[in-house]
Coordinates of C-alpha atoms in Angstrom, one line a residue:
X1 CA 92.7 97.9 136.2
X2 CA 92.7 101.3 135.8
X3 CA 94.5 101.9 139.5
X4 CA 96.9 99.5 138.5
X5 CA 97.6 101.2 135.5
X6 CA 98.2 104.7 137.1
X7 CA 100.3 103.7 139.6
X8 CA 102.6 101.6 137.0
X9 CA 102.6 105.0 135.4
X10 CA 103.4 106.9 138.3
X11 CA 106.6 104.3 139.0
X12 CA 107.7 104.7 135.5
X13 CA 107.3 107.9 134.8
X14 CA 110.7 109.2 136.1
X15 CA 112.6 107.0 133.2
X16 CA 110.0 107.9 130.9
X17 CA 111.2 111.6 131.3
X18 CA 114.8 110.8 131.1
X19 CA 113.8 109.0 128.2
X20 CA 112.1 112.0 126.7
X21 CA 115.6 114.1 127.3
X22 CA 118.0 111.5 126.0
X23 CA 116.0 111.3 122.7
X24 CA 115.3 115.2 122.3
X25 CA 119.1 115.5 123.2
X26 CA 120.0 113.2 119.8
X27 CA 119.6 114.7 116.9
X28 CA 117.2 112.8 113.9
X29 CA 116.1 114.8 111.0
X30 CA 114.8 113.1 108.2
X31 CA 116.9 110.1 107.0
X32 CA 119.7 110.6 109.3
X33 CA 117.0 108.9 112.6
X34 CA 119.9 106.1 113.4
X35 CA 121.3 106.8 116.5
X36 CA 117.6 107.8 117.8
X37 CA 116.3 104.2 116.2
X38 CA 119.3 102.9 118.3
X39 CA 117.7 104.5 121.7
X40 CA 114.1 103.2 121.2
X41 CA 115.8 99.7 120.4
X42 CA 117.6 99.8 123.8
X43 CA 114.6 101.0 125.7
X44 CA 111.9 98.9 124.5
X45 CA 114.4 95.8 125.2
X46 CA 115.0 97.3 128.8
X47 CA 111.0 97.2 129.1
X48 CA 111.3 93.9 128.5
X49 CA 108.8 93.8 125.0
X50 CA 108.9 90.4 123.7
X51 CA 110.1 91.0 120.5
X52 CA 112.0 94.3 119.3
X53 CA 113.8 94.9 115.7
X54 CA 114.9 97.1 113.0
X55 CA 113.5 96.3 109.4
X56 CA 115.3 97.5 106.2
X57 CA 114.0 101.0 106.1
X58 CA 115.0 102.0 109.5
X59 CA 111.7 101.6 111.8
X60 CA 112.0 100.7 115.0
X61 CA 109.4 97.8 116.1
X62 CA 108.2 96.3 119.1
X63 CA 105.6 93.8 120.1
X64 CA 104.1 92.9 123.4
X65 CA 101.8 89.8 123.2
X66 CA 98.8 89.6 125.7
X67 CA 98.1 86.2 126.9
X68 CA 95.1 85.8 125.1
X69 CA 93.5 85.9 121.5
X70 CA 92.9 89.6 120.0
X71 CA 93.3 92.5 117.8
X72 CA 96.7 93.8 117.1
X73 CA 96.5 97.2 117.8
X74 CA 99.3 99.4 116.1
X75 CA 100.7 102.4 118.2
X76 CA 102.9 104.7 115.9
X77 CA 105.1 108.1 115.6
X78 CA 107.6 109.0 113.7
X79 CA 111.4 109.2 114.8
X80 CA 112.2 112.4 112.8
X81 CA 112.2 116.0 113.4
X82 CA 112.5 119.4 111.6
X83 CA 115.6 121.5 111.6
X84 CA 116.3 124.0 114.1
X85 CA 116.3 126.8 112.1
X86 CA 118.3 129.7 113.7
X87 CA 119.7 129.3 117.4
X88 CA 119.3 132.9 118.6
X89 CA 115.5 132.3 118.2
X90 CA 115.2 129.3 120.5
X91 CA 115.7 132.4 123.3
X92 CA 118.2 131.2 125.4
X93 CA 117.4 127.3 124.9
X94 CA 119.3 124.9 123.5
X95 CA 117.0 122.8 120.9
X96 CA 118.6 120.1 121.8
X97 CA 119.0 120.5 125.8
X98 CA 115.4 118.8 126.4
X99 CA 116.0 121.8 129.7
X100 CA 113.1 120.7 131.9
X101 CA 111.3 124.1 133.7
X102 CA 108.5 126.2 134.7
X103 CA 106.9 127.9 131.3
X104 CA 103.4 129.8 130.6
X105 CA 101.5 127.5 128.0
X106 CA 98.2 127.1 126.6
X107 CA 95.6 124.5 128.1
X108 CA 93.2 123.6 125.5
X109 CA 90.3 122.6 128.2
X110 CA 90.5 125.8 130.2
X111 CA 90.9 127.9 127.5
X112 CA 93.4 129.7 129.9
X113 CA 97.1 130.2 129.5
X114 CA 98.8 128.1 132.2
X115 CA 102.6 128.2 134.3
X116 CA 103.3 124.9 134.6
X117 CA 106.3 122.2 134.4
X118 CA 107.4 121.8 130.6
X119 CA 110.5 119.9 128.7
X120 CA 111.6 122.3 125.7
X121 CA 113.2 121.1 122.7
X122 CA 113.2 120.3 118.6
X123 CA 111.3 117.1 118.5
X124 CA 109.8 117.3 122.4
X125 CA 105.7 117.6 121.0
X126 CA 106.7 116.6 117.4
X127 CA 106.5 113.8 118.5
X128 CA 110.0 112.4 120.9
X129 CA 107.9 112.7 123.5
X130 CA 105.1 111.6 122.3
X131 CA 106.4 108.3 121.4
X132 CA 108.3 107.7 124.6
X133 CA 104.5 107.6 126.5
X134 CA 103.3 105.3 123.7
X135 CA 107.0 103.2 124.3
X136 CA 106.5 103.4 128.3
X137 CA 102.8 102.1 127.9
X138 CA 104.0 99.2 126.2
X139 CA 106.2 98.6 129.1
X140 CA 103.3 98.8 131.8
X141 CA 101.6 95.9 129.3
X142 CA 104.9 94.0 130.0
X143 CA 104.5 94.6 133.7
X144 CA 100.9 93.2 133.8
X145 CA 101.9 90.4 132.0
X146 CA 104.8 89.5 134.5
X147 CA 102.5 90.3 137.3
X148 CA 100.1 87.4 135.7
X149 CA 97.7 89.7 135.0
X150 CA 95.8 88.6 131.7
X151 CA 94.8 90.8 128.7
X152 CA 94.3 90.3 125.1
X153 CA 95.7 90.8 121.6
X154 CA 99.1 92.0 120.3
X155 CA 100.8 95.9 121.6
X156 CA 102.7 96.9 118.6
X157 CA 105.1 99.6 118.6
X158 CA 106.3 101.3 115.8
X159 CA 108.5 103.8 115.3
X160 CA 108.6 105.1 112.2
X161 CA 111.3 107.0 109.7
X162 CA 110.9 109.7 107.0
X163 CA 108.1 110.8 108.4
X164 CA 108.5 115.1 108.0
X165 CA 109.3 114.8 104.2
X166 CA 105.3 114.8 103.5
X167 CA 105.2 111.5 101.7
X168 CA 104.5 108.6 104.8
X169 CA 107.9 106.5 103.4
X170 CA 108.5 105.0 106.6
X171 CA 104.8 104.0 107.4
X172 CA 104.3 102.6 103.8
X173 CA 107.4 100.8 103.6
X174 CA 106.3 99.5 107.3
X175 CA 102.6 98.3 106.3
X176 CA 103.8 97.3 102.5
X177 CA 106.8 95.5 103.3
X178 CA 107.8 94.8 106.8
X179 CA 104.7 93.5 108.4
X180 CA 103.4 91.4 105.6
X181 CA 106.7 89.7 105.7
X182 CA 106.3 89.2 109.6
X183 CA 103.0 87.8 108.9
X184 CA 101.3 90.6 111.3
X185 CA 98.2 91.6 110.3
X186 CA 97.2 95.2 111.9
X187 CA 93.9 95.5 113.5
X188 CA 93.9 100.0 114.4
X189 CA 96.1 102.4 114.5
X190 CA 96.9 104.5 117.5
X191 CA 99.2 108.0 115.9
X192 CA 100.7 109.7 118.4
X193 CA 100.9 112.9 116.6
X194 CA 100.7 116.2 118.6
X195 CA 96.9 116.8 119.7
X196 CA 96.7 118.5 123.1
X197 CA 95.1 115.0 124.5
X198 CA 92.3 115.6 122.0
X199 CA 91.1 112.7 120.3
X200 CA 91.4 113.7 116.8
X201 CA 89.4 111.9 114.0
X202 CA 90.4 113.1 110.7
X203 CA 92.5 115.9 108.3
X204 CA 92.7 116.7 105.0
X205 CA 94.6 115.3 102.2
X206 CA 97.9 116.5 101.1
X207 CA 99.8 116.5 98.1
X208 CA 102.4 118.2 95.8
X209 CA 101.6 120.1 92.2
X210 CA 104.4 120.2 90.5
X211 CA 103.9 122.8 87.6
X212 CA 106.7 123.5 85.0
X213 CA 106.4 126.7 82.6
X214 CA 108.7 127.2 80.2
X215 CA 109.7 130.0 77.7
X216 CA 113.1 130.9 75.4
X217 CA 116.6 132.5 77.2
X218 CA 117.9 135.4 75.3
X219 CA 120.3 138.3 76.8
X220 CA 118.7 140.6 79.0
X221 CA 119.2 143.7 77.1
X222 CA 117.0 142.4 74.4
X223 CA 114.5 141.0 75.6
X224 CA 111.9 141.4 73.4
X225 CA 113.9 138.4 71.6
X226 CA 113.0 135.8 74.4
X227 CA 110.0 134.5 76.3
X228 CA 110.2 135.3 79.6
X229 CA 109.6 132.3 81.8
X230 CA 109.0 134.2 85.1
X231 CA 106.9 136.6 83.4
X232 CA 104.4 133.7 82.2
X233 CA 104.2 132.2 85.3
X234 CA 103.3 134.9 87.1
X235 CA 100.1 134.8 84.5
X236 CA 99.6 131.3 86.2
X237 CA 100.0 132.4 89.6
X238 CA 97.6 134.7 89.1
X239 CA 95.1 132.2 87.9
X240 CA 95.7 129.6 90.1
X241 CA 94.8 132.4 93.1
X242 CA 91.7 133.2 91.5
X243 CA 90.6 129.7 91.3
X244 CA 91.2 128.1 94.4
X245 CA 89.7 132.1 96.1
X246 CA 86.5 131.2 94.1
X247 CA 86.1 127.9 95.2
X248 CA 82.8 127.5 97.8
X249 CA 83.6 123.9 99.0
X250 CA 83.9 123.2 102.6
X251 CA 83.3 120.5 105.2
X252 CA 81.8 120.2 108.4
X253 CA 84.8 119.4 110.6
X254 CA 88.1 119.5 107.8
X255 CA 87.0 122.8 106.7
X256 CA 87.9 124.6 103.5
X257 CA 90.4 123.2 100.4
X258 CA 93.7 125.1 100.3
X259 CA 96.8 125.8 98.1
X260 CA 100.1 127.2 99.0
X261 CA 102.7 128.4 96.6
X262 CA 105.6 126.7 98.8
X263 CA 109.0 126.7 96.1
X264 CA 109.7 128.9 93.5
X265 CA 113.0 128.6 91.3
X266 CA 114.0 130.1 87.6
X267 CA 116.7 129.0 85.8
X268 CA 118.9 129.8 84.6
X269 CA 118.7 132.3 87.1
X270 CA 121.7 134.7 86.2
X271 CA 122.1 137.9 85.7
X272 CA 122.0 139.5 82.2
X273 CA 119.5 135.9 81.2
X274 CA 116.2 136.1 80.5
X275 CA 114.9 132.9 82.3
X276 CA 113.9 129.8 80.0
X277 CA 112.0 128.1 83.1
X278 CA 110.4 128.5 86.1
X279 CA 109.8 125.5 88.0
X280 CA 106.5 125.5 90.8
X281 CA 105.8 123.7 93.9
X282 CA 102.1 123.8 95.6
X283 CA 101.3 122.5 98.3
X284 CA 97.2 121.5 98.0
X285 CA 95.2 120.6 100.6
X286 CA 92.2 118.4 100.1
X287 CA 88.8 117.9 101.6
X288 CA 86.4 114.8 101.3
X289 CA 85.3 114.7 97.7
X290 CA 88.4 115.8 96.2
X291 CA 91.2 113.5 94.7
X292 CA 94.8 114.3 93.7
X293 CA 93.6 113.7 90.3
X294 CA 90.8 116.4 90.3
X295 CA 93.7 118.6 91.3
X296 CA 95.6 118.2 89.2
X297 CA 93.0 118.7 86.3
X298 CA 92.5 121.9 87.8
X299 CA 95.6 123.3 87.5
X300 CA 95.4 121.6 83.9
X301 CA 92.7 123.4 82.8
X302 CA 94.1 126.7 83.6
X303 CA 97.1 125.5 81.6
X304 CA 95.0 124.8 78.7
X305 CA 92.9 128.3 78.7
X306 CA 96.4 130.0 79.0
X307 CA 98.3 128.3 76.3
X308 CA 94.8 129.0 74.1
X309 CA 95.2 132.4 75.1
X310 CA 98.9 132.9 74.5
X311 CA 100.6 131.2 71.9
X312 CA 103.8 131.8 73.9
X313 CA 102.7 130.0 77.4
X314 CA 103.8 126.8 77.7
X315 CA 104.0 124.7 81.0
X316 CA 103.3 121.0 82.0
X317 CA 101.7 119.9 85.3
X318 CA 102.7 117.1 87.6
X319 CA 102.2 115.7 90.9
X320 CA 105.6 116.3 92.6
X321 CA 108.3 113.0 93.2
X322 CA 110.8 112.9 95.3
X323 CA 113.5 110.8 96.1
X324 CA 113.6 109.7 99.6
X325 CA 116.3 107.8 101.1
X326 CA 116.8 106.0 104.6
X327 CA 119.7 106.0 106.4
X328 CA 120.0 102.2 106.2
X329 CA 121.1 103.3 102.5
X330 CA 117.8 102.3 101.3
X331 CA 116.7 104.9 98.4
X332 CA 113.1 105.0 96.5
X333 CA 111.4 108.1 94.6
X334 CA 107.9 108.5 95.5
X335 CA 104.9 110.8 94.9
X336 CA 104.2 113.4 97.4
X337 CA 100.0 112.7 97.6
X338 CA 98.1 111.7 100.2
X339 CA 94.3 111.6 100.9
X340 CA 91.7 112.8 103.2
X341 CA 91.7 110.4 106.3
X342 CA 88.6 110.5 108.7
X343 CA 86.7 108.2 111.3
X344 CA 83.4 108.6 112.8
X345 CA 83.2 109.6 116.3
X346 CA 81.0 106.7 116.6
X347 CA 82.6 104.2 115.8
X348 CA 83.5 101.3 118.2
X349 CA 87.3 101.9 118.4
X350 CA 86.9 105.6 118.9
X351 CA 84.3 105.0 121.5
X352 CA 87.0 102.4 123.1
X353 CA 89.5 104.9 123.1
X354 CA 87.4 107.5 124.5
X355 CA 85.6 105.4 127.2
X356 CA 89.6 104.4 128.4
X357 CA 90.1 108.0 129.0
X358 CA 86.8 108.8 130.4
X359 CA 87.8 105.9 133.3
X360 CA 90.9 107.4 134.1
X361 CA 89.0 110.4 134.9
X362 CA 90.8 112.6 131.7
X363 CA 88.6 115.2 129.3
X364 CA 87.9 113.4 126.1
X365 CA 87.5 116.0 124.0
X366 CA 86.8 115.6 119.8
X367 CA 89.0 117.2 117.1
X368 CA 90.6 117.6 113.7
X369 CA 93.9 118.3 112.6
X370 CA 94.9 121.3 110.2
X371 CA 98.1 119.5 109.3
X372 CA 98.7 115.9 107.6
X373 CA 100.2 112.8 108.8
X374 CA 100.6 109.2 108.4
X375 CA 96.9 108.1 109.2
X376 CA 96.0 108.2 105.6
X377 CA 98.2 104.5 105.1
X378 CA 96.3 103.2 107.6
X379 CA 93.0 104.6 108.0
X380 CA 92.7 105.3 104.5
X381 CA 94.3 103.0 102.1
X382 CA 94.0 100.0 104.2
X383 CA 90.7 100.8 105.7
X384 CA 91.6 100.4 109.3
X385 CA 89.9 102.5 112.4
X386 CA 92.5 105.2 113.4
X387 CA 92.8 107.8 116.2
X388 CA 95.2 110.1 117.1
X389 CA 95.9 111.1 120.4
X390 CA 99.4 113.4 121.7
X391 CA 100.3 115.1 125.0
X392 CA 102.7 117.5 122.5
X393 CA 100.6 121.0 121.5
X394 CA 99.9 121.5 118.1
X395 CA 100.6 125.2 117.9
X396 CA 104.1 125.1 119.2
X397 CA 105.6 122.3 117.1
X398 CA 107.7 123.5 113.8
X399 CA 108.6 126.5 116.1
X400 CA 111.6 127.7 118.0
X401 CA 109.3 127.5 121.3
X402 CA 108.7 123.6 121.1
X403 CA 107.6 122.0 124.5
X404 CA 105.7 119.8 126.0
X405 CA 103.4 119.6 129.6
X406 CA 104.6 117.8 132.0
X407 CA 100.9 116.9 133.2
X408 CA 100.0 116.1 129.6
X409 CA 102.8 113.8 129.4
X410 CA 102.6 112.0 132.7
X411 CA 98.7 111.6 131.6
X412 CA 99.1 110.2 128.0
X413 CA 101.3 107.2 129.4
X414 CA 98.3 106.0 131.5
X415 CA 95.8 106.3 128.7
X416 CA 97.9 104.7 125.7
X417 CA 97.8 101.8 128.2
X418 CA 94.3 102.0 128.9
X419 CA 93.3 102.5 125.5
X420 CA 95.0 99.4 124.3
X421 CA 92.8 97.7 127.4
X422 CA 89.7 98.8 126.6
X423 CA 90.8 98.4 122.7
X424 CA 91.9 95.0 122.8
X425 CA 88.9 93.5 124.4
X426 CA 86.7 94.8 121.4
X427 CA 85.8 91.6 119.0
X428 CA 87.6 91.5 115.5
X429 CA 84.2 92.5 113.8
X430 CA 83.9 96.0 115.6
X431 CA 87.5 97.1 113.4
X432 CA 85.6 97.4 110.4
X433 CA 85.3 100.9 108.8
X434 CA 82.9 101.6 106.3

C-alpha cells in the first residue's frame, strides 16, 4: 500500500502545487475566505470526493467513503490568513505571488539550515498549503477506491473559517451545528496546523481578560479634580506583572503559564482630558491545571486588594467577547477562551499516525506547540484523540518571510494518506481518550 500511495503522490503532486499557488494567490482573511471556499469546493469535486458542500458558516466539506465499515477520521485547517502587514517587508515578494524558488530554511531534523525549493506567500505554511496536501490525500483515497482497492471508514475534509480571530468559530459552528445535522459522527481529528512534520500532541490554553478601570474626566490643567484612569491602571499593570513573574507552575512538555498585555486604549483620549477609562486586553496562556475561571479570579483578586487599598481604583474584570461574523452574513458574539488540549503519545491513534509515517520511511518526531488552535473543540471538549501534523514551519508563519518546503510538502501528501490507512483500520474502541 504504501508504494501505491507514493507514487499516487508523486502523479498528483504537480496540481497539488498549482493548487497551493492559486489559493496563496487569493486573498482570505478572516470572514472574507469566499472566493478561497470557492477553490477548495472546485478542487475536491475535481478529485472526485463523493460528497462536497458549503454549510451556513462558510466551511468547506468533503467526504470520501471507504468501502467498508470504520471510523470517520476528520482532517481539518483553516481557510484564513493574517494580513500582510507592510509590503516593503516581504523583500522583494509579493505575499500574494505564491513565487516558487530556491531559499535557505531551517530543517528541524538536521538541526542545519538548508537551500532548498520553497513556495513564499501570506497563508503558504499557515496553513494554504497545508490543507491542499490534506485536500490532495483525499484525492489519492478517491483513486484507490476507483482502482477497487478497499479500505475503511469515512475521509472527511474540512476546511474551516474564522479560524485566526482566536476563538475556533468555524470549527465550533462545524462540530455544533453542521455535522450533527448531517448525522456524522467524528471519530479523530487530523489539524494540519504548521509543525515542521512533527507530530505534535498538545498546547496550552488560550483566552482573553478583558479588564476595565475606570476613574472621573476633568480638564487637564486641573487635574487634581479628576481620577486619572491611565494612571490607575498602570497600578494594575504593575500588579498583574508581579503576579504572573511570581508564579512557579510549569509542565513537563506545555511549559510555563503566560500573560501578554496585547490592547491598550483610553478614552476619551483627547487632548486637554484627563481619561475616565482605560480599557485592557490580555492575552493568558494556560497550562494543565488552570481554567479560564481561575484566571480570571486572579486578576480579580488583584482588583479587590487594589480597590481596598485605594478608595479611588475602580475596574471590573471580564473574559473578552467578540463579535464574529462569516462572510455568509452569519454573525454571533462569542467568548475568546479556550483550554489546554493534549494526547498521550501512547495512545493508539497517535501510535497509528506515527507507525504510517514510520512505513513511508519519514522521521516521526514528538512535539508541542507554543501557539493555540482549534484542537481544543475536538480533542478537548468532545474528547476525541487529535494530532497535528503540517509541512508549513512554525517560526516563519505570521511573518513577512512565510514559506513552505517543497520536500516537506510533497512528503505530507503521502502521509495524510497513509495516516488515514493505518488510522482507519483501528477498531472504534481504540478512539477513546481518557
Amino acid at each position: 500500500m504504501k508504494n501505491i500511495i507514493k507514487n499516487y503522490a508523486d502523479s498528483m503532486y504537480p496540481d497539488m502545487l498549482n493548487f497551493c499557488k492559486r489559493i496563496i494567490q487569493t486573498p482570505s482573511l478572516s470572514g472574507k475566505e469566499s472566493e478561497v471556499s470557492k477553490l477548495f469546493v472546485e478542487e475536491m469535486n475535481k478529485l472526485n470526493y463523493d460528497e462536497v458542500f458549503v454549510d451556513a458558516w462558510g466551511n468547506a466539506i468533503g467526504i470520501i467513503k471507504g468501502t467498508k465499515p470504520g471510523p470517520t477520521i476528520m482532517f481539518n485547517g483553516h481557510m484564513d490568513t493574517v494580513d500582510t502587514g507592510d509590503y516593503d517587508t516581504w523583500e522583494g515578494y509579493d505575499p500574494y505571488g505564491a513565487e516558487v524558488d530556491v531559499s535557505t530554511i531551517d530543517n528541524p531534523f538536521t538541526h542545519t539550515e538548508d537551500l532548498t525549493d520553497v513556495i513564499h506567500g501570506r497563508g503558504s505554511g499557515d496553513l494554504k498549503c497545508n490543507l491542499a496536501s490534506q485536500v490532495y490525500a483525499g484525492g489519492i483515497l478517491a483513486k484507490l477506491k476507483s482502482d477497487g482497492v478497499d479500505f475503511a471508514g469515512i475521509f472527511l475534509l474540512t476546511a474551516v473559517v474564522l479560524e485566526e480571530n482566536g476563538e475556533m468559530m468555524g470549527t465550533i459552528k462545524l462540530c455544533n451545528e453542521t455535522l450533527p445535522a448531517k448525522d456524522i459522527d467524528v471519530d479523530a481529528m487530523i489539524c494540519c496546523e504548521p509543525s515542521s512534520m512533527r507530530v505534535m500532541l498538545g498546547h496550552r490554553g488560550r483566552m482573553e481578560i478583558k479588564v476595565i478601570v475606570y476613574g472621573q474626566s476633568c480638564h487637564g490643567s486641573s487635574p487634581w479634580l479628576g481620577v486619572n484612569a491611565v494612571e490607575k491602571s498602570a497600578e494594575l499593570i504593575r500588579a498583574v506583572h508581579q503576579m504572573m513573574s511570581s508564579k512557579e507552575d510549569f509542565h513537563p512538555d506545555l511549559g510555563r503559564p503566560g500573560i501578554a498585555l496585547t490592547m491598550y486604549n483610553c478614552e476619551p483620549n483627547e487632548l486637554c482630558v484627563v481619561p475616565n477609562k482605560c480599557t485592557i486586553v490580555y492575552d493568558r496562556r494556560l497550562i494543565p491545571g488552570e481554567t479560564p475561571e481561575g484566571a480570571i479570579k486572579e486578576i480579580q483578586d488583584i482588583v479587590d486588594k487594589l480597590s481596598a487599598e485605594d478608595p479611588e481604583f475602580k475596574a471590573n474584570v471580564t473574559i473578552n467577547k467578540n463579535i464574529r461574523t462569516a462572510f455568509t452574513g452569519l454573525s454571533e458574539e462569542i467568548e475568546s477562551s479556550k483550554e489546554v488540549w493534549i494526547i498521550n503519545k501512547e495512545h493508539p491513534f497517535v501510535a497509528a499516525c506515527s507507525d504510517a509515517l514510520y512505513e513511508l520511511d519519514y522521521p516521526v518526531v514528538y512535539d508541542y506547540w507554543s501557539f493555540s488552535t482549534d484542537t481544543p473543540q475536538l480533542g478537548t471538549r468532545m474528547n476525541k484523540p487529535v494530532i497535528g501534523f503540517g509541512p508549513g514551519q512554525e517560526y516563519l508563519i505570521h511573518t513577512p518571510h512565510e514559506m513552505v518546503r517543497l520536500d516537506f510538502l510533497k512528503n505530507s501528501l503521502s502521509a495524510y494518506a497513509n495516516m488515514f490507512i493505518k488510522t482507519s483500520q483501528l477498531p472504534l474502541s481504540s478512539f477513546v481518550t481518557e
